[in-house]
PDB file of C-alpha atoms in Angstrom:
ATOM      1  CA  UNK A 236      41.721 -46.011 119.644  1.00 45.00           C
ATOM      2  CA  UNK A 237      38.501 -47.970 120.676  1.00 49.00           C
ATOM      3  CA  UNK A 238      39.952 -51.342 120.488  1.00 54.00           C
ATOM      4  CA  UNK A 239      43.792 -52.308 120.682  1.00 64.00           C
ATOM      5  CA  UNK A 240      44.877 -55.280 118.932  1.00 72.00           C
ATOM      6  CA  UNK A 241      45.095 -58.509 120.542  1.00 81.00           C
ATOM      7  CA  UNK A 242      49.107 -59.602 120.705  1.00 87.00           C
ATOM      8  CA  UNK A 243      48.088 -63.199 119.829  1.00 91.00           C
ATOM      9  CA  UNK A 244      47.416 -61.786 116.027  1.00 93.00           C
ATOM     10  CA  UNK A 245      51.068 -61.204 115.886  1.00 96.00           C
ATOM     11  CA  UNK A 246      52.446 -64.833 117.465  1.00 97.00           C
ATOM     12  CA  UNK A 247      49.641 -66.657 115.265  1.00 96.00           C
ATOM     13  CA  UNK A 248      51.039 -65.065 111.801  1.00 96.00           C
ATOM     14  CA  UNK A 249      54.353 -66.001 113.347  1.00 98.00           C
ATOM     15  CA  UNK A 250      53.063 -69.623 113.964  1.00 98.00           C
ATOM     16  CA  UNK A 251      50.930 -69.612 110.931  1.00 97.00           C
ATOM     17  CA  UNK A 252      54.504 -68.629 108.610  1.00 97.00           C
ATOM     18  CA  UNK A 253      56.845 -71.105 110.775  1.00 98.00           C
ATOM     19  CA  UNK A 254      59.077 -68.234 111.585  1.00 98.00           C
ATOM     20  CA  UNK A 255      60.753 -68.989 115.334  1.00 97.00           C
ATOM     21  CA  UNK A 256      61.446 -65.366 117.290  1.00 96.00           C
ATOM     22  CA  UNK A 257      62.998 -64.348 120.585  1.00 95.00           C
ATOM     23  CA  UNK A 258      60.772 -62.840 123.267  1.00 95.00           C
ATOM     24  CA  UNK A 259      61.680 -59.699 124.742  1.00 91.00           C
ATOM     25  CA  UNK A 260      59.168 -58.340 127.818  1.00 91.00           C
ATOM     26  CA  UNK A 261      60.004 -54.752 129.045  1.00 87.00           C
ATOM     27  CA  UNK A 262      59.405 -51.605 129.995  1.00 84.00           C
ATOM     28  CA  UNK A 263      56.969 -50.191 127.729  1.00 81.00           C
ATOM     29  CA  UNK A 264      59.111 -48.822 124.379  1.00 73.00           C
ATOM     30  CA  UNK A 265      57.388 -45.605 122.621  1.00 64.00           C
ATOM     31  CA  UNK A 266      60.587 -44.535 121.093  1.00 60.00           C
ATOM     32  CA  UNK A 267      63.896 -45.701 120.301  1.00 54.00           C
ATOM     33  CA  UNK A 268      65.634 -42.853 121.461  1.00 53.00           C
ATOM     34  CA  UNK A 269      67.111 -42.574 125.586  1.00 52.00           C
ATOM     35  CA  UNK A 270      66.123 -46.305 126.068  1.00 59.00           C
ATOM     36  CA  UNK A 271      67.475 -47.866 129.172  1.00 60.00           C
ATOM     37  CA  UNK A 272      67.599 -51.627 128.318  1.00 63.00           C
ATOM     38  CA  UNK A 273      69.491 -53.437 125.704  1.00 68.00           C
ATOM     39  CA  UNK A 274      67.875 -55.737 123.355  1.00 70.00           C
ATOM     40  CA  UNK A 275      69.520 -58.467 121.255  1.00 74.00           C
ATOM     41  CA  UNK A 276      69.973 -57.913 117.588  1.00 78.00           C
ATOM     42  CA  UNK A 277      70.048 -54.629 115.324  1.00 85.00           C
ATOM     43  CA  UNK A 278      67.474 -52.197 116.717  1.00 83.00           C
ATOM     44  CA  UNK A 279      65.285 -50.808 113.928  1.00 89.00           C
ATOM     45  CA  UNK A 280      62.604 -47.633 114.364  1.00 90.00           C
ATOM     46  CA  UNK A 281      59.100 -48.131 112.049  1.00 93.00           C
ATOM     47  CA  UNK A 282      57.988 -44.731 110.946  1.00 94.00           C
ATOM     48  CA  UNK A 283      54.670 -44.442 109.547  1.00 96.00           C
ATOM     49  CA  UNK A 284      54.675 -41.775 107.158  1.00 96.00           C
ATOM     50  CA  UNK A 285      52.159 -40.318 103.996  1.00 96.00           C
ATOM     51  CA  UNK A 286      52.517 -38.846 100.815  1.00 92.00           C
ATOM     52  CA  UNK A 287      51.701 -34.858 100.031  1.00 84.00           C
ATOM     53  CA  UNK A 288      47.900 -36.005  99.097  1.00 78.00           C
ATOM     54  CA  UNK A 289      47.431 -38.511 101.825  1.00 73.00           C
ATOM     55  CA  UNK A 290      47.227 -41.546  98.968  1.00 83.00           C
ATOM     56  CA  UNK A 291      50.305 -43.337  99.436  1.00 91.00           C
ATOM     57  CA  UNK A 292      51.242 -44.286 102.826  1.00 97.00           C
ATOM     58  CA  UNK A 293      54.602 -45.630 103.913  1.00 97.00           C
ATOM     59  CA  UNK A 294      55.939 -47.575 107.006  1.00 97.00           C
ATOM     60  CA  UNK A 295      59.624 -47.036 106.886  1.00 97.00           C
ATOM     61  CA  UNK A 296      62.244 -49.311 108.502  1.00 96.00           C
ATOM     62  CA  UNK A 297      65.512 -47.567 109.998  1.00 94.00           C
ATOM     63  CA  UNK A 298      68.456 -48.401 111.917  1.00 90.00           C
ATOM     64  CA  UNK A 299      67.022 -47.330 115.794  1.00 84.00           C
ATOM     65  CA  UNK A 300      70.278 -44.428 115.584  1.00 84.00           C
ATOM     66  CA  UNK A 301      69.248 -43.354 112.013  1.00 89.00           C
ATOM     67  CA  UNK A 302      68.217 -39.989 112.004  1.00 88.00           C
ATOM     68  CA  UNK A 303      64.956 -39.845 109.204  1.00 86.00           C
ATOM     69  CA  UNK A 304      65.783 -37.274 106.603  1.00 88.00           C
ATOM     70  CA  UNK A 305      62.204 -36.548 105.258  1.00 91.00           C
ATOM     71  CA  UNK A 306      62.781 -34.782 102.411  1.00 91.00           C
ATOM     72  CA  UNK A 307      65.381 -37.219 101.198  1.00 91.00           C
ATOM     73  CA  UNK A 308      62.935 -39.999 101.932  1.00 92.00           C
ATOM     74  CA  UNK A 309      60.502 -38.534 100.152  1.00 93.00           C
ATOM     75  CA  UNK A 310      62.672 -38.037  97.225  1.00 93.00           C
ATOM     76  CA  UNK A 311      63.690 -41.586  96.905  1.00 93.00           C
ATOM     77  CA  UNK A 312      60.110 -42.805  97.473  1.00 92.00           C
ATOM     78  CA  UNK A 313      59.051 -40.494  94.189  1.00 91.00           C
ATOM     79  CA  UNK A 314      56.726 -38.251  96.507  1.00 91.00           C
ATOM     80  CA  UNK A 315      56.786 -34.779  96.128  1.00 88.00           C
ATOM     81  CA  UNK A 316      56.567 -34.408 100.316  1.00 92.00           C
ATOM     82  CA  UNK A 317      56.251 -36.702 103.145  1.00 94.00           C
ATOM     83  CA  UNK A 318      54.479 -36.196 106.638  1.00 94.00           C
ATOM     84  CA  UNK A 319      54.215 -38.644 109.666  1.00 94.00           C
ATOM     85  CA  UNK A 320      50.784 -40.250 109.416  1.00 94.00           C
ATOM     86  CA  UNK A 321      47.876 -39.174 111.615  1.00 93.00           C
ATOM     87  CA  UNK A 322      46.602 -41.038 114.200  1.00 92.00           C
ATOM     88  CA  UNK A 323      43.251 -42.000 112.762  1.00 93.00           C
ATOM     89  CA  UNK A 324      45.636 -43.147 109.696  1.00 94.00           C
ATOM     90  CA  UNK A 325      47.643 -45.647 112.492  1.00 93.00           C
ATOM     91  CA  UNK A 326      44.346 -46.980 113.600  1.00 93.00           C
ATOM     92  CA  UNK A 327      42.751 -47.322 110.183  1.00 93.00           C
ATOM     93  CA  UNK A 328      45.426 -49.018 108.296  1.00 95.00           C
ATOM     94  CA  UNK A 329      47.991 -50.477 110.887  1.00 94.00           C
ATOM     95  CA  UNK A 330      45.439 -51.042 113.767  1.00 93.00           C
ATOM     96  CA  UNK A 331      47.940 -49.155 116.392  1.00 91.00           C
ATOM     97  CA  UNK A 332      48.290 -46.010 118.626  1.00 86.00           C
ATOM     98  CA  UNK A 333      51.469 -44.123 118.171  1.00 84.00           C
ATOM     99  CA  UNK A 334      54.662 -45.704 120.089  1.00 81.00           C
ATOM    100  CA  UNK A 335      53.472 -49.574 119.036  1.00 88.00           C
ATOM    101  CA  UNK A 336      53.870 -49.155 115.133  1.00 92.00           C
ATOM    102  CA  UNK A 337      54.883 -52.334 114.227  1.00 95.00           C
ATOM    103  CA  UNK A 338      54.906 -54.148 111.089  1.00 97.00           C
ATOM    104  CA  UNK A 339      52.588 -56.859 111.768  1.00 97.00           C
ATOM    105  CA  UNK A 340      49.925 -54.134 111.753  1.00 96.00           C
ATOM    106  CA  UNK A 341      50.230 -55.161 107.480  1.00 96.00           C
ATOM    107  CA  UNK A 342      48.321 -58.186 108.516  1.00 95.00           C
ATOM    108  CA  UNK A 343      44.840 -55.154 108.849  1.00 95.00           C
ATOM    109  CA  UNK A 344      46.131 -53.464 105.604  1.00 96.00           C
ATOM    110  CA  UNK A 345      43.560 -55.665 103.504  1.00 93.00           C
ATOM    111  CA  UNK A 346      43.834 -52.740 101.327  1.00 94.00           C
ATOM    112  CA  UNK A 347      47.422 -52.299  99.986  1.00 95.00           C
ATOM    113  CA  UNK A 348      47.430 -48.857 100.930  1.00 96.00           C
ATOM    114  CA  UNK A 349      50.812 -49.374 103.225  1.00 97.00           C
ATOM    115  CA  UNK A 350      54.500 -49.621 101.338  1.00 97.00           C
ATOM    116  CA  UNK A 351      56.901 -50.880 103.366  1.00 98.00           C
ATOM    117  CA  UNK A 352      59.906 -49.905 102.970  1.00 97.00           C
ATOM    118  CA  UNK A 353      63.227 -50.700 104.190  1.00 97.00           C
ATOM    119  CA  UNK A 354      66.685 -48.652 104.133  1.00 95.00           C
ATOM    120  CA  UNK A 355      69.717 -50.085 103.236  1.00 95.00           C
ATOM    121  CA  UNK A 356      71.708 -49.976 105.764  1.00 94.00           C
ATOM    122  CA  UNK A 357      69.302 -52.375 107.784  1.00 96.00           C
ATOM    123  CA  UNK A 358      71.562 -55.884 107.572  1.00 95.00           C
ATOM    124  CA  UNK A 359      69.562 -58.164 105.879  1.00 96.00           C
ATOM    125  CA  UNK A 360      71.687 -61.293 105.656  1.00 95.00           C
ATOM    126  CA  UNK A 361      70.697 -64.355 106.600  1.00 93.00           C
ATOM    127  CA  UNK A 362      71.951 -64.198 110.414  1.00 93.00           C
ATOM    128  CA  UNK A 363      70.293 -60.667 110.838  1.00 95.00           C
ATOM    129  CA  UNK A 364      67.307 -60.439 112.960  1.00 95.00           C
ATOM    130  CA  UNK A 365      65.005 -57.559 113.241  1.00 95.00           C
ATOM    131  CA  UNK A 366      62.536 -56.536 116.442  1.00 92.00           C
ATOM    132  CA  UNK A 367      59.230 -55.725 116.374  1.00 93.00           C
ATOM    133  CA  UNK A 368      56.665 -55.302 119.172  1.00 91.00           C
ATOM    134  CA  UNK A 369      53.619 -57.767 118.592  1.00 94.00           C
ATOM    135  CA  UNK A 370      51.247 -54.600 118.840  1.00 92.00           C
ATOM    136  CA  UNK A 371      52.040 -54.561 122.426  1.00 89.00           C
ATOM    137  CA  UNK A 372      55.165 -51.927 123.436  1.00 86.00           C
ATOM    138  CA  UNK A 373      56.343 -54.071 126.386  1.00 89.00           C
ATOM    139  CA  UNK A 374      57.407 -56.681 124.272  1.00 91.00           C
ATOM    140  CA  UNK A 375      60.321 -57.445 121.482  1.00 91.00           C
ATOM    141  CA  UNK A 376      59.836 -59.949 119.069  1.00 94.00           C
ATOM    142  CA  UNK A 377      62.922 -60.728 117.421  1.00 95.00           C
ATOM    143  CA  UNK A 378      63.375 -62.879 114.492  1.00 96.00           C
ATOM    144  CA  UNK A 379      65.544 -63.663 111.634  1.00 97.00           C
ATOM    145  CA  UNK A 380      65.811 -60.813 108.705  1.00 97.00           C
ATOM    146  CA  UNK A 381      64.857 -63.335 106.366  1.00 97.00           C
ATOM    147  CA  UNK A 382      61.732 -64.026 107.529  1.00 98.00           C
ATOM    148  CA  UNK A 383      60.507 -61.002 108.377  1.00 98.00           C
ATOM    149  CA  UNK A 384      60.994 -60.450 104.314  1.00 98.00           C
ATOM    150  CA  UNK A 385      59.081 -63.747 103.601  1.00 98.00           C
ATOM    151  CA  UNK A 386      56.344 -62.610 106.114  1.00 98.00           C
ATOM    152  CA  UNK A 387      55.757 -59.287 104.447  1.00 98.00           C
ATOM    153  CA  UNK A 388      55.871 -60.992 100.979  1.00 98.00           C
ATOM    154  CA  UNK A 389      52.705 -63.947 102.332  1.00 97.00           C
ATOM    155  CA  UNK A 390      51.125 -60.762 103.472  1.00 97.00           C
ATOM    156  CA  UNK A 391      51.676 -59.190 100.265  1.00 97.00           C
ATOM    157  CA  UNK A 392      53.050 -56.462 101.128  1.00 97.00           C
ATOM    158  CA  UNK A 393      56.685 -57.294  99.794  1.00 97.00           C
ATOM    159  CA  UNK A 394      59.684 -55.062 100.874  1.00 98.00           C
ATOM    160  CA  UNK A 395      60.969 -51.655  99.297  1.00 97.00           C
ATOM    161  CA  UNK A 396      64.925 -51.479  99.783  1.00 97.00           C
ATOM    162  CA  UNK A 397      66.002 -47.855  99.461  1.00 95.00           C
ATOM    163  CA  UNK A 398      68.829 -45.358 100.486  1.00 89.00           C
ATOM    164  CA  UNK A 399      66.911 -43.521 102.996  1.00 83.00           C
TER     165      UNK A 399
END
C-alpha cells in the first residue's frame, strides 16, 4: 500500500458523530488469535471477505474466539461462495493492509460496495462496546455497541445481523 491512512480520520468521524471511546495503545495486533494482552470489552475479529464473482464484498464482525465457517457464511449472506478479499481489494475499498481491517475503513467506501455484517452472537445491548483499531494496529478504540451501529448507519453503510 502506497499510502496508509492517517489515524486522525478515525478519531475525527468519532468526534464528528459525538461517540466517546476508550484508548487502547499496544503491541501491534494482526490477529486475534495467541494475543498476549487483555483488552476491555468483547473482542471482535473484522474479516473482509468477497462473493464468488468478486461483486459483493463483505466485512464480517465475529466474536475474537469465533471460528468463521465460510461456507455457512456464505450461505446466510445468499452467495453461492465466499473468499477472503485480496489485498488490492483492502486498499481499494477499506484503505488498509491486512492485520488493520477495521471498520472505519467504510468512511473510503464512497461506493457501497462493502456490507457489513455482524453475527449474532456479538452483544449488542446498550452497555456493549466493541474495539476497533483506528487504521493503526497498535491501538484499540473501544466504544459503546450502540454507536458503532449509529456510525455505520451516518456512513451509510447500516449493519447486517446474521447467524454466522
Amino acid at each position: 500500500m502506497s499510502v496508509l491512512p492517517d489515524p486522525s480520520v478515525a478519531y475525527d468521524l468519532l468526534k464528528e458523530y459525538d461517540i466517546d471511546y476508550e484508548r487502547l495503545d499496544h503491541e501491534p495486533i494482526t490477529s486475534v488469535q495467541n494475543i498476549d494482552i487483555v483488552l476491555p470489552g468483547q473482542q471482535v475479529k473484522n474479516l473482509f471477505l468477497k462473493g464468488k464473482k468478486g461483486k459483493h464484498f463483505y466485512l464480517v464482525l465475529l466474536h475474537d474466539e469465533k471460528r468463521a465457517d465460510i461456507h455457512q457464511l456464505a450461505e446466510a449472506l445468499g452467495d453461492k461462495r465466499l473468499s477472503f478479499a485480496s489485498d488490492h481489494y483492502l486498499e481499494e475499498l477499506l484503505h488498509v493492509e491486512p492485520g488493520v481491517v477495521t471498520p472505519f475503513g467504510v468512511f473510503y467506501d464512497i461506493e457501497h460496495k462493502v456490507e457489513v455484517i455482524v453475527d449474532a452472537e456479538v452483544d449488542r445491548s446498550s452497555t456493549a462496546t466493541v474495539g476497533f483499531h483506528p487504521f493503526t494496529n497498535t491501538t484499540t478504540l473501544n466504544i459503546k455497541y450502540t454507536d458503532f451501529d449509529r456510525l455505520m448507519r451516518a456512513l451509510d453503510h447500516p449493519i447486517r445481523i446474521i447467524e454466522a
